[in-house]
Coordinates of C-alpha atoms in Angstrom, one line a residue:
M1317 CA 0.0 0.0 0.0
T1318 CA 1.4 3.4 -1.0
A1319 CA 0.6 6.7 0.5
V1320 CA 1.4 10.2 -0.9
M1321 CA 2.5 13.3 0.8
W1322 CA 1.4 16.2 -1.4
F1323 CA 3.4 19.3 -0.8
R1324 CA 1.9 22.7 -1.7
R1325 CA 2.4 25.8 0.4
D1326 CA 4.3 23.8 3.1
L1327 CA 7.7 23.3 1.6
R1328 CA 9.6 22.0 4.7
L1329 CA 10.4 18.8 6.4
E1330 CA 9.9 20.1 10.0
D1331 CA 6.9 21.3 12.0
N1332 CA 4.6 20.0 9.1
T1333 CA 1.3 18.5 10.2
A1334 CA 0.5 16.5 7.1
L1335 CA 4.1 15.2 6.7
K1336 CA 4.1 14.0 10.4
E1337 CA 0.9 12.1 9.9
A1338 CA 2.0 10.7 6.5
L1339 CA 5.2 9.3 7.9
E1340 CA 3.6 7.9 11.0
S1341 CA 0.7 6.3 9.2
S1342 CA 2.3 4.7 6.1
D1343 CA 4.7 1.9 5.3
E1344 CA 5.7 3.4 1.9
L1345 CA 5.5 7.1 1.2
L1346 CA 5.8 9.0 -2.1
L1347 CA 6.7 12.7 -1.7
L1348 CA 5.0 14.8 -4.4
F1349 CA 4.8 18.3 -5.8
H1350 CA 2.5 19.0 -8.6
V1351 CA 3.3 21.8 -11.0
N1352 CA -0.1 22.8 -12.3
T1353 CA 0.3 24.4 -15.7
D1354 CA -3.1 25.9 -15.5
Q1355 CA -1.8 28.2 -12.7
F1356 CA 1.1 29.8 -14.5
L1357 CA 1.4 33.5 -14.3
E1358 CA 2.5 35.8 -17.2
E1359 CA 6.2 35.8 -18.3
G1360 CA 8.6 37.7 -16.1
S1361 CA 6.8 36.9 -12.8
L1362 CA 9.2 37.2 -9.8
N1363 CA 6.4 35.6 -7.7
Q1364 CA 6.4 32.5 -9.8
A1365 CA 10.2 32.4 -10.1
G1366 CA 10.5 32.6 -6.3
F1367 CA 8.0 30.0 -5.5
F1368 CA 9.4 27.4 -7.8
K1369 CA 12.9 28.2 -6.6
S1370 CA 11.5 27.2 -3.2
V1371 CA 10.2 24.0 -4.6
R1372 CA 13.6 23.2 -6.1
T1373 CA 15.3 24.0 -2.8
L1374 CA 13.0 21.6 -1.0
Q1375 CA 13.8 18.9 -3.6
K1376 CA 17.5 19.3 -3.0
E1377 CA 17.0 19.2 0.8
I1378 CA 15.0 16.0 0.6
E1379 CA 17.7 14.4 -1.6
S1380 CA 20.3 15.4 0.9
N1381 CA 18.2 13.6 3.6
G1382 CA 18.0 10.4 1.6
G1383 CA 14.7 10.8 -0.1
R1384 CA 13.2 12.1 -3.3
L1385 CA 10.5 14.7 -4.2
Q1386 CA 8.7 13.5 -7.2
I1387 CA 7.5 16.2 -9.7
L1388 CA 4.3 15.9 -11.7
Y1389 CA 4.0 18.5 -14.4
G1390 CA 0.8 19.3 -16.2
K1391 CA -3.0 19.6 -15.6
L1392 CA -4.3 18.2 -12.3
E1393 CA -6.6 15.4 -13.7
E1394 CA -4.0 14.1 -16.1
S1395 CA -1.2 14.2 -13.5
F1396 CA -3.2 12.3 -10.9
Q1397 CA -4.2 9.7 -13.4
K1398 CA -0.5 9.3 -14.3
L1399 CA 0.3 8.9 -10.6
K1400 CA -2.4 6.2 -10.2
D1401 CA -1.3 4.3 -13.3
R1402 CA 2.3 4.4 -12.0
C1403 CA 1.3 3.5 -8.5
P1404 CA -1.8 1.3 -8.7
D1405 CA -1.7 0.5 -5.0
W1406 CA -1.9 4.1 -4.0
T1407 CA -4.5 4.3 -1.3
D1408 CA -4.0 7.5 0.8
I1409 CA -2.9 11.1 0.3
Y1410 CA -1.9 13.6 3.0
V1411 CA -2.3 17.3 2.6
N1412 CA -2.3 20.6 4.5
R1413 CA -5.7 22.1 3.6
D1414 CA -6.3 25.5 1.9
E1415 CA -9.3 27.5 3.1
K1416 CA -9.7 30.0 0.3
G1417 CA -9.0 31.1 -3.2
Y1418 CA -7.2 29.0 -5.8
G1419 CA -6.1 26.4 -3.2
L1420 CA -9.6 25.7 -2.1
K1421 CA -10.8 25.3 -5.7
R1422 CA -7.9 23.0 -6.4
D1423 CA -8.7 20.9 -3.4
K1424 CA -12.3 20.5 -4.3
Q1425 CA -11.3 19.4 -7.8
A1426 CA -8.7 17.0 -6.4
G1427 CA -11.2 15.6 -3.8
K1428 CA -13.5 14.6 -6.6
L1429 CA -10.8 12.9 -8.6
L1430 CA -9.4 11.1 -5.6
N1431 CA -12.8 9.9 -4.6
E1432 CA -13.3 8.4 -8.1
M1433 CA -9.9 6.7 -7.8
G1434 CA -10.7 5.2 -4.4
V1435 CA -7.9 7.2 -2.7
T1436 CA -8.6 8.5 0.9
A1437 CA -7.6 12.1 1.5
H1438 CA -6.4 13.2 4.9
G1439 CA -6.4 17.0 5.3
Y1440 CA -5.0 19.1 8.2
H1441 CA -5.0 22.7 9.3
D1442 CA -1.4 24.0 9.1
H1443 CA -0.9 27.4 7.4
H1444 CA -2.2 29.7 10.1
L1445 CA -2.2 29.9 13.9
H1446 CA -6.0 29.8 13.8
S1447 CA -8.3 28.6 11.0
A1448 CA -10.8 30.8 9.2
Q1449 CA -13.7 29.3 11.2
E1450 CA -12.0 29.3 14.6
I1451 CA -12.4 32.9 15.8
L1452 CA -16.0 34.1 15.6
T1453 CA -18.1 36.8 17.3
N1454 CA -20.3 35.9 20.3
S1455 CA -23.2 35.4 17.8
G1456 CA -21.1 32.9 15.8
T1457 CA -20.4 35.1 12.8
P1458 CA -17.1 36.1 11.3
Y1459 CA -15.6 39.4 12.4
K1460 CA -15.5 42.3 10.0
V1461 CA -13.2 44.6 12.0
F1462 CA -9.7 43.7 13.1
T1463 CA -9.5 45.1 16.6
P1464 CA -12.2 43.0 18.2
Y1465 CA -10.9 40.0 16.2
F1466 CA -7.5 40.6 17.6
N1467 CA -8.8 40.8 21.1
K1468 CA -10.4 37.4 20.7
W1469 CA -7.4 36.0 18.9
K1470 CA -5.1 36.9 21.8
E1471 CA -7.3 34.9 24.2
K1472 CA -6.9 31.7 22.1
Q1473 CA -4.3 29.1 23.0
K1474 CA -1.7 28.9 20.2
P1475 CA -0.6 25.6 18.8
D1476 CA 2.8 24.1 19.7
K1477 CA 5.4 23.2 17.1
I1478 CA 5.1 19.7 15.7
T1479 CA 7.8 17.1 15.8
V1480 CA 8.3 15.3 12.5
N1481 CA 10.1 12.0 12.8
W1482 CA 11.8 11.8 9.4
N1483 CA 12.4 8.2 8.1
A1484 CA 14.1 8.1 4.7
E1485 CA 13.6 4.3 4.6
K1486 CA 9.9 4.8 4.0
I1487 CA 10.4 7.2 1.1
I1488 CA 10.2 6.0 -2.5
K1489 CA 13.6 6.9 -4.0
D1490 CA 13.2 5.8 -7.6
Q1491 CA 12.6 8.5 -10.1
L1492 CA 9.1 7.7 -11.3
F1493 CA 8.4 10.7 -13.5
E1494 CA 11.6 11.5 -15.3
E1495 CA 10.0 13.4 -18.2
D1496 CA 8.0 15.6 -15.7
Q1497 CA 11.3 16.4 -13.9
K1498 CA 12.9 17.4 -17.2
Q1499 CA 9.9 19.7 -18.0
F1500 CA 10.2 21.2 -14.5
E1501 CA 13.9 22.0 -14.9
E1502 CA 13.3 23.5 -18.3
F1503 CA 10.5 25.6 -16.9
L1504 CA 12.9 26.8 -14.1
S1505 CA 15.5 27.8 -16.6
Q1506 CA 13.1 30.2 -18.2
Q1507 CA 12.3 32.0 -15.0
P1508 CA 13.8 35.4 -14.0
N1509 CA 17.1 35.1 -12.2
L1510 CA 16.7 35.2 -8.4
E1511 CA 20.2 34.0 -7.6
S1512 CA 20.7 36.7 -4.9
V1513 CA 17.5 35.7 -3.1
E1514 CA 18.1 33.2 -0.3
L1515 CA 15.2 30.7 0.0
G1516 CA 14.6 27.5 1.9
T1517 CA 14.1 26.4 5.5
E1518 CA 17.7 27.0 6.5
A1519 CA 17.6 30.6 5.2
A1520 CA 14.3 31.1 6.9
H1521 CA 15.6 30.0 10.3
E1522 CA 18.7 32.2 9.9
R1523 CA 16.6 35.2 9.2
L1524 CA 14.2 34.5 12.1
S1525 CA 17.2 34.2 14.5
E1526 CA 18.7 37.4 13.1
F1527 CA 15.4 39.3 13.4
I1528 CA 14.8 38.2 17.0
E1529 CA 18.4 38.9 18.1
S1530 CA 19.0 42.2 16.2
H1531 CA 15.8 43.8 15.1
L1532 CA 12.8 42.7 17.2
S1533 CA 13.6 45.2 20.1
E1534 CA 13.3 48.2 17.7
Y1535 CA 10.5 46.8 15.6
D1536 CA 7.7 49.1 16.9
D1537 CA 9.8 52.2 16.3
A1538 CA 11.6 51.3 13.1
R1539 CA 9.3 49.1 11.1
D1540 CA 7.9 52.0 9.0
I1541 CA 11.4 53.3 7.9
P1542 CA 12.1 51.7 4.5
H1543 CA 15.8 52.1 4.4
K1544 CA 16.3 50.3 7.7
D1545 CA 16.5 46.5 7.9
A1546 CA 13.9 46.5 10.7
T1547 CA 11.2 44.1 9.6
S1548 CA 11.3 40.4 9.8
R1549 CA 11.6 39.7 6.0
L1550 CA 10.0 36.3 6.8
S1551 CA 7.1 36.8 4.4
K1552 CA 8.8 35.1 1.4
H1553 CA 9.5 32.1 3.6
L1554 CA 6.0 31.9 5.2
R1555 CA 4.1 32.2 1.9
A1556 CA 5.8 29.0 0.6
G1557 CA 5.8 27.3 4.0
E1558 CA 9.6 27.1 4.3
I1559 CA 9.1 27.8 8.0
S1560 CA 5.9 27.2 9.9
I1561 CA 3.9 30.0 11.5
R1562 CA 4.0 28.0 14.7
T1563 CA 7.7 28.1 14.8
V1564 CA 7.8 31.8 14.2
Y1565 CA 5.3 32.5 16.9
R1566 CA 6.9 30.3 19.5
E1567 CA 10.4 31.6 18.9
V1568 CA 9.3 35.2 19.0
M1569 CA 7.4 34.6 22.3
K1570 CA 10.7 33.4 23.8
A1571 CA 12.0 37.0 23.5
E1572 CA 11.5 39.5 26.3
A1573 CA 8.0 40.9 26.5
S1574 CA 7.9 44.4 25.0
K1575 CA 5.8 46.7 22.9
S1576 CA 7.8 45.7 19.8
R1577 CA 7.1 42.0 20.5
E1578 CA 3.4 42.8 20.9
T1579 CA 3.3 44.8 17.7
F1580 CA 5.0 42.0 15.7
V1581 CA 2.6 39.4 17.1
Q1582 CA -0.3 41.6 16.0
E1583 CA 1.0 41.4 12.4
L1584 CA 0.8 37.6 12.7
A1585 CA -2.9 38.1 13.7
W1586 CA -3.5 40.3 10.6
R1587 CA -2.3 37.3 8.6
D1588 CA -5.0 35.1 10.2
F1589 CA -7.6 37.9 9.9
Y1590 CA -7.1 38.3 6.1
N1591 CA -7.2 34.5 5.7
M1592 CA -10.6 34.6 7.4
I1593 CA -11.8 37.5 5.3
Y1594 CA -10.9 35.8 2.0
A1595 CA -12.5 32.5 3.2
T1596 CA -15.8 34.4 4.0
H1597 CA -15.6 36.7 0.9
P1598 CA -14.5 34.3 -1.8
N1599 CA -15.1 36.9 -4.6
Q1600 CA -12.9 39.6 -3.1
K1601 CA -10.1 39.2 -5.7
E1602 CA -12.4 40.5 -8.4
Q1603 CA -15.0 42.4 -6.4
S1604 CA -14.8 45.2 -3.7
I1605 CA -16.2 43.9 -0.4
K1606 CA -18.1 47.1 0.3
E1607 CA -21.1 47.3 -2.0
D1608 CA -21.2 51.1 -1.7
F1609 CA -17.9 51.2 -3.7
R1610 CA -18.6 48.7 -6.5
Q1611 CA -19.8 51.4 -8.9
I1612 CA -16.8 53.8 -8.7
D1613 CA -16.2 55.6 -12.0
W1614 CA -12.6 54.7 -12.3
D1615 CA -10.3 56.6 -14.7
N1616 CA -8.2 53.5 -15.4
N1617 CA -5.7 55.4 -17.6
E1618 CA -3.4 52.7 -19.0
D1619 CA -0.5 55.1 -19.6
N1620 CA -0.6 56.3 -16.0
F1621 CA -0.8 52.6 -14.8
R1622 CA 2.3 51.8 -16.8
K1623 CA 4.2 54.8 -15.3
W1624 CA 3.1 53.7 -11.8
A1625 CA 4.3 50.1 -12.5
E1626 CA 7.6 51.3 -13.9
G1627 CA 8.3 53.8 -11.2
K1628 CA 8.0 56.9 -13.4
T1629 CA 5.3 59.0 -11.7
G1630 CA 7.4 62.0 -10.7
F1631 CA 6.7 61.2 -7.0
P1632 CA 10.1 59.9 -5.7
I1633 CA 8.9 57.7 -2.8
V1634 CA 6.3 56.0 -5.1
D1635 CA 8.9 55.5 -7.8
A1636 CA 11.6 54.2 -5.5
A1637 CA 9.1 51.7 -4.0
M1638 CA 8.0 50.4 -7.3
R1639 CA 11.5 50.0 -8.5
Q1640 CA 12.5 48.2 -5.3
M1641 CA 9.8 45.6 -6.1
N1642 CA 10.6 45.3 -9.8
E1643 CA 14.3 44.8 -9.0
T1644 CA 14.1 42.6 -5.9
G1645 CA 10.6 41.1 -5.7
W1646 CA 10.0 42.7 -2.3
M1647 CA 8.6 46.0 -1.1
H1648 CA 8.6 47.4 2.4
N1649 CA 5.1 47.3 4.0
R1650 CA 4.8 51.1 4.5
L1651 CA 5.6 51.5 0.8
R1652 CA 2.9 49.0 -0.2
M1653 CA 0.4 51.3 1.5
I1654 CA 1.8 54.4 -0.1
T1655 CA 1.9 53.0 -3.7
A1656 CA -1.5 51.4 -3.3
S1657 CA -3.1 54.7 -2.1
F1658 CA -1.4 56.5 -4.9
L1659 CA -2.7 54.2 -7.6
V1660 CA -6.2 54.2 -6.3
K1661 CA -6.7 57.7 -5.1
D1662 CA -4.2 59.8 -7.0
L1663 CA -4.6 58.0 -10.3
L1664 CA -8.1 56.8 -9.8
I1665 CA -7.2 53.3 -11.1
N1666 CA -9.1 50.2 -9.9
W1667 CA -7.3 48.6 -7.0
S1668 CA -7.6 45.2 -8.7
W1669 CA -5.1 46.3 -11.4
G1670 CA -2.5 47.0 -8.7
E1671 CA -3.3 43.8 -6.8
K1672 CA -2.6 41.8 -10.0
Y1673 CA 0.6 43.6 -10.7
F1674 CA 1.8 42.9 -7.1
Q1675 CA 0.8 39.3 -7.6
K1676 CA 3.1 39.1 -10.6
M1677 CA 6.1 40.8 -9.0
L1678 CA 6.2 40.0 -5.2
I1679 CA 8.1 36.9 -4.2
D1680 CA 6.2 37.0 -0.9
Y1681 CA 2.8 37.1 -2.6
D1682 CA 0.1 35.7 -0.4
A1683 CA -3.3 36.2 -2.0
A1684 CA -5.3 36.8 1.3
S1685 CA -2.8 39.3 2.6
N1686 CA -2.2 41.1 -0.7
I1687 CA -5.9 41.4 -1.6
G1688 CA -6.7 42.4 2.0
G1689 CA -4.0 45.1 1.9
W1690 CA -5.2 46.5 -1.4
Q1691 CA -8.8 46.6 -0.3
W1692 CA -7.7 48.3 2.9
A1693 CA -5.8 51.0 1.0
A1694 CA -8.7 51.4 -1.4
S1695 CA -11.3 51.8 1.3
T1696 CA -13.3 49.0 -0.2
G1697 CA -12.5 46.2 2.3
T1698 CA -14.3 45.2 5.5
D1699 CA -11.9 47.2 7.7
G1700 CA -10.4 49.6 5.2
V1701 CA -9.0 53.1 5.7
P1702 CA -11.9 55.7 5.4
Y1703 CA -12.4 56.7 1.7
F1704 CA -11.7 60.4 2.5
R1705 CA -8.2 59.5 3.9
V1706 CA -5.8 60.0 1.0
F1707 CA -2.1 59.5 1.6
N1708 CA 0.0 62.5 0.5
P1709 CA 3.0 60.9 -1.1
T1710 CA 5.2 63.8 -0.4
T1711 CA 4.3 64.0 3.2
Q1712 CA 4.7 60.2 3.6
S1713 CA 8.2 60.6 2.0
E1714 CA 9.2 63.4 4.3
R1715 CA 8.1 61.4 7.3
F1716 CA 9.4 57.9 6.6
D1717 CA 12.4 58.7 4.4
K1718 CA 13.5 61.9 6.0
D1719 CA 17.0 62.2 4.5
G1720 CA 16.0 60.5 1.2
S1721 CA 18.3 57.5 1.8
F1722 CA 15.8 55.1 0.3
I1723 CA 14.9 57.3 -2.6
R1724 CA 18.6 57.7 -3.5
E1725 CA 19.1 54.0 -3.5
Y1726 CA 16.4 53.2 -6.0
V1727 CA 16.1 56.5 -8.0
P1728 CA 19.7 57.2 -8.7
E1729 CA 18.9 60.1 -11.1
L1730 CA 18.0 62.1 -7.9
K1731 CA 21.0 61.1 -5.8
G1732 CA 22.7 64.5 -6.4
I1733 CA 19.8 66.4 -4.8
E1734 CA 20.8 67.4 -1.3
G1735 CA 18.6 67.4 1.8
K1736 CA 14.8 67.4 1.9
K1737 CA 14.4 68.9 -1.6
I1738 CA 14.7 65.3 -2.9
H1739 CA 11.0 64.8 -1.9
E1740 CA 9.8 67.3 -4.4
P1741 CA 12.3 67.5 -7.2
S1742 CA 9.8 69.3 -9.5
K1743 CA 10.2 72.4 -7.3
L1744 CA 14.0 72.7 -8.0
T1745 CA 15.1 75.8 -9.8
E1746 CA 17.1 75.4 -13.0
E1747 CA 20.3 76.3 -11.0
E1748 CA 19.5 73.6 -8.4
Q1749 CA 18.9 71.0 -11.1
E1750 CA 22.2 71.9 -12.7
E1751 CA 24.0 71.5 -9.3
A1752 CA 22.3 68.1 -8.7
G1753 CA 23.0 66.9 -12.2
V1754 CA 19.4 66.2 -13.1
V1755 CA 16.9 67.8 -15.5
I1756 CA 13.4 67.4 -14.3
G1757 CA 11.1 66.5 -17.2
Q1758 CA 14.0 64.9 -19.0
D1759 CA 16.1 62.8 -16.6
Y1760 CA 13.3 62.4 -14.1
P1761 CA 9.6 63.0 -14.9
E1762 CA 7.4 65.9 -13.7
P1763 CA 4.6 64.7 -11.4
I1764 CA 2.0 63.0 -13.6
V1765 CA -0.9 64.3 -11.5
N1766 CA -1.6 67.2 -9.1
H1767 CA -2.0 65.5 -5.7
K1768 CA -4.4 68.1 -4.3
R1769 CA -6.7 68.0 -7.3
S1770 CA -6.5 64.2 -7.5
R1771 CA -7.5 63.9 -3.9
E1772 CA -10.6 66.0 -4.5
L1773 CA -11.6 63.9 -7.6
A1774 CA -11.1 60.7 -5.7
I1775 CA -13.2 61.7 -2.8
Q1776 CA -15.9 62.8 -5.2
A1777 CA -15.8 59.5 -7.1
F1778 CA -16.2 57.5 -3.9
E1779 CA -19.1 59.7 -2.7
N1780 CA -20.8 59.4 -6.1
S1781 CA -20.6 55.6 -5.9
K1782 CA -22.5 55.7 -2.6
K1783 CA -25.5 57.5 -4.1

C-alpha cells in the first residue's frame, strides 16, 4: 500500500502537520509536488520564479536527507491519473488544507478525482495559527473589524510546534516521472534570475534568528522606515511554508516581553484575519467587499498605470518603492500602503489592477494578505481606511524617508539632490537642477498628477458611488 504526501504551500520537512501524519501512518511514502500548468502567471513573474525556486530548494533538501521529491508536471486530472497508473496500489494522500482562493478550488477538484480513484484524503489545518472558522463573534459570525478580532485572537491558546520523525527508509527513492522532472527543470531555466534571493528552510531560520536577536527590540519604532532592515523579512518564507507560523510565533514569544514583540505578534494576527476575510468573501479578488464602492467611475488610464508600474510617476517615494519591487521582488510594507493609495486615489485606477501587478512581482505574494491590503488601502474592504483619507505621497516621503536614503538607493537620477528637496524635485530651480546633475522632465519625470486636485476627484468619485 502506497501513501502520498502532497506538498503545496508547506515546503519544509519540519513542523509540518501532514508530513508528520503521513510518515507515522504509512509503510511506503511518495513525496509529491504537482506543477499545475493551468496556474502559470505571465512571463517575467518574480512571484512565480521565487515560489518554484523554493520547490527546487526543498527537492535538494529531501535528496540530501536520503529521499526524493517527485515532480508531476501538467494539468491536475492528467497528472493524478498518471500517478495512479504508475502506483496502482496508491490508497491514501496527506495534505495541509487550503481554506480559500485557488487552493480551495484545487482541493475541491482534487477531492472529486481522488474519490473516483478510491484514494482516501487526509487534510489538516497547518498554514495559520487559527483557521478561518476558529475565531468568531459571540453570535457565531465572522468578524469584520480587526481590533475585536485581535482581542479574541489573543485569548486563544496557540498551537505548539510539531515534531516530524523523518524516516528516509519509508520514502520511494526511484525517479518515477523522469519526463516531468525534465519539464520542470526546463521551466525553471526560463524564469527570472533570483540568484541573490536566499530561500529554503535554512535561510528562513537564519533570518528568524537574526530578526529576534538584532531587530525585534526596535520593531515598533523602526518598522515604518524603508531604508532600515527593521522588519522580519519572513514573508517570502511563510508564503511558501519554508518555515511554519507555529515556529515563528513560539520563537518570537521566547523573547523578552515588549511593545515591539506585541506589535509583531499583532502582524501575525493580521495574517490570520485576512485569511478569514478571504474565506468568508471568496469573490474579493475580483470584487470590492463594500457594496457602496462597487460602482466607482474609475479613470483606469493605461498610460498612468504603466508609469506607476515602472516607477516613473514623478513622485520619488512611489517610484523608489515600485523600482524596489521590480528589482528585488519585495517591497517594504509602509511603501505598499503608499503605492496602493497613490494608484487608487491619485490616479483613480481600480485597485484590482494594482493587486494583480503585485501578484506578478512579489516573491512573498500571499493572496489573502495582498488582496486584503489592497482593499484596505482602497477603502473597499471590511476594515479599510476611510475613503476620504488619502495619503499625501510627499508628506509620507518626508516622514518615513526623512533624509532621502531610500529614494537615492532606487532612484539614482535624484541622488545628487541634497537634503529634503529630494522629496519634491519638480520644485527645484534650474540652477539647483544643474547642481544636482538632473533635469526634471528629462532625466526624471514631472509629477503625472496634481495631488491636491487628484485627492478632490477621488473623494468625489467615492461619494458618487455611494449615491
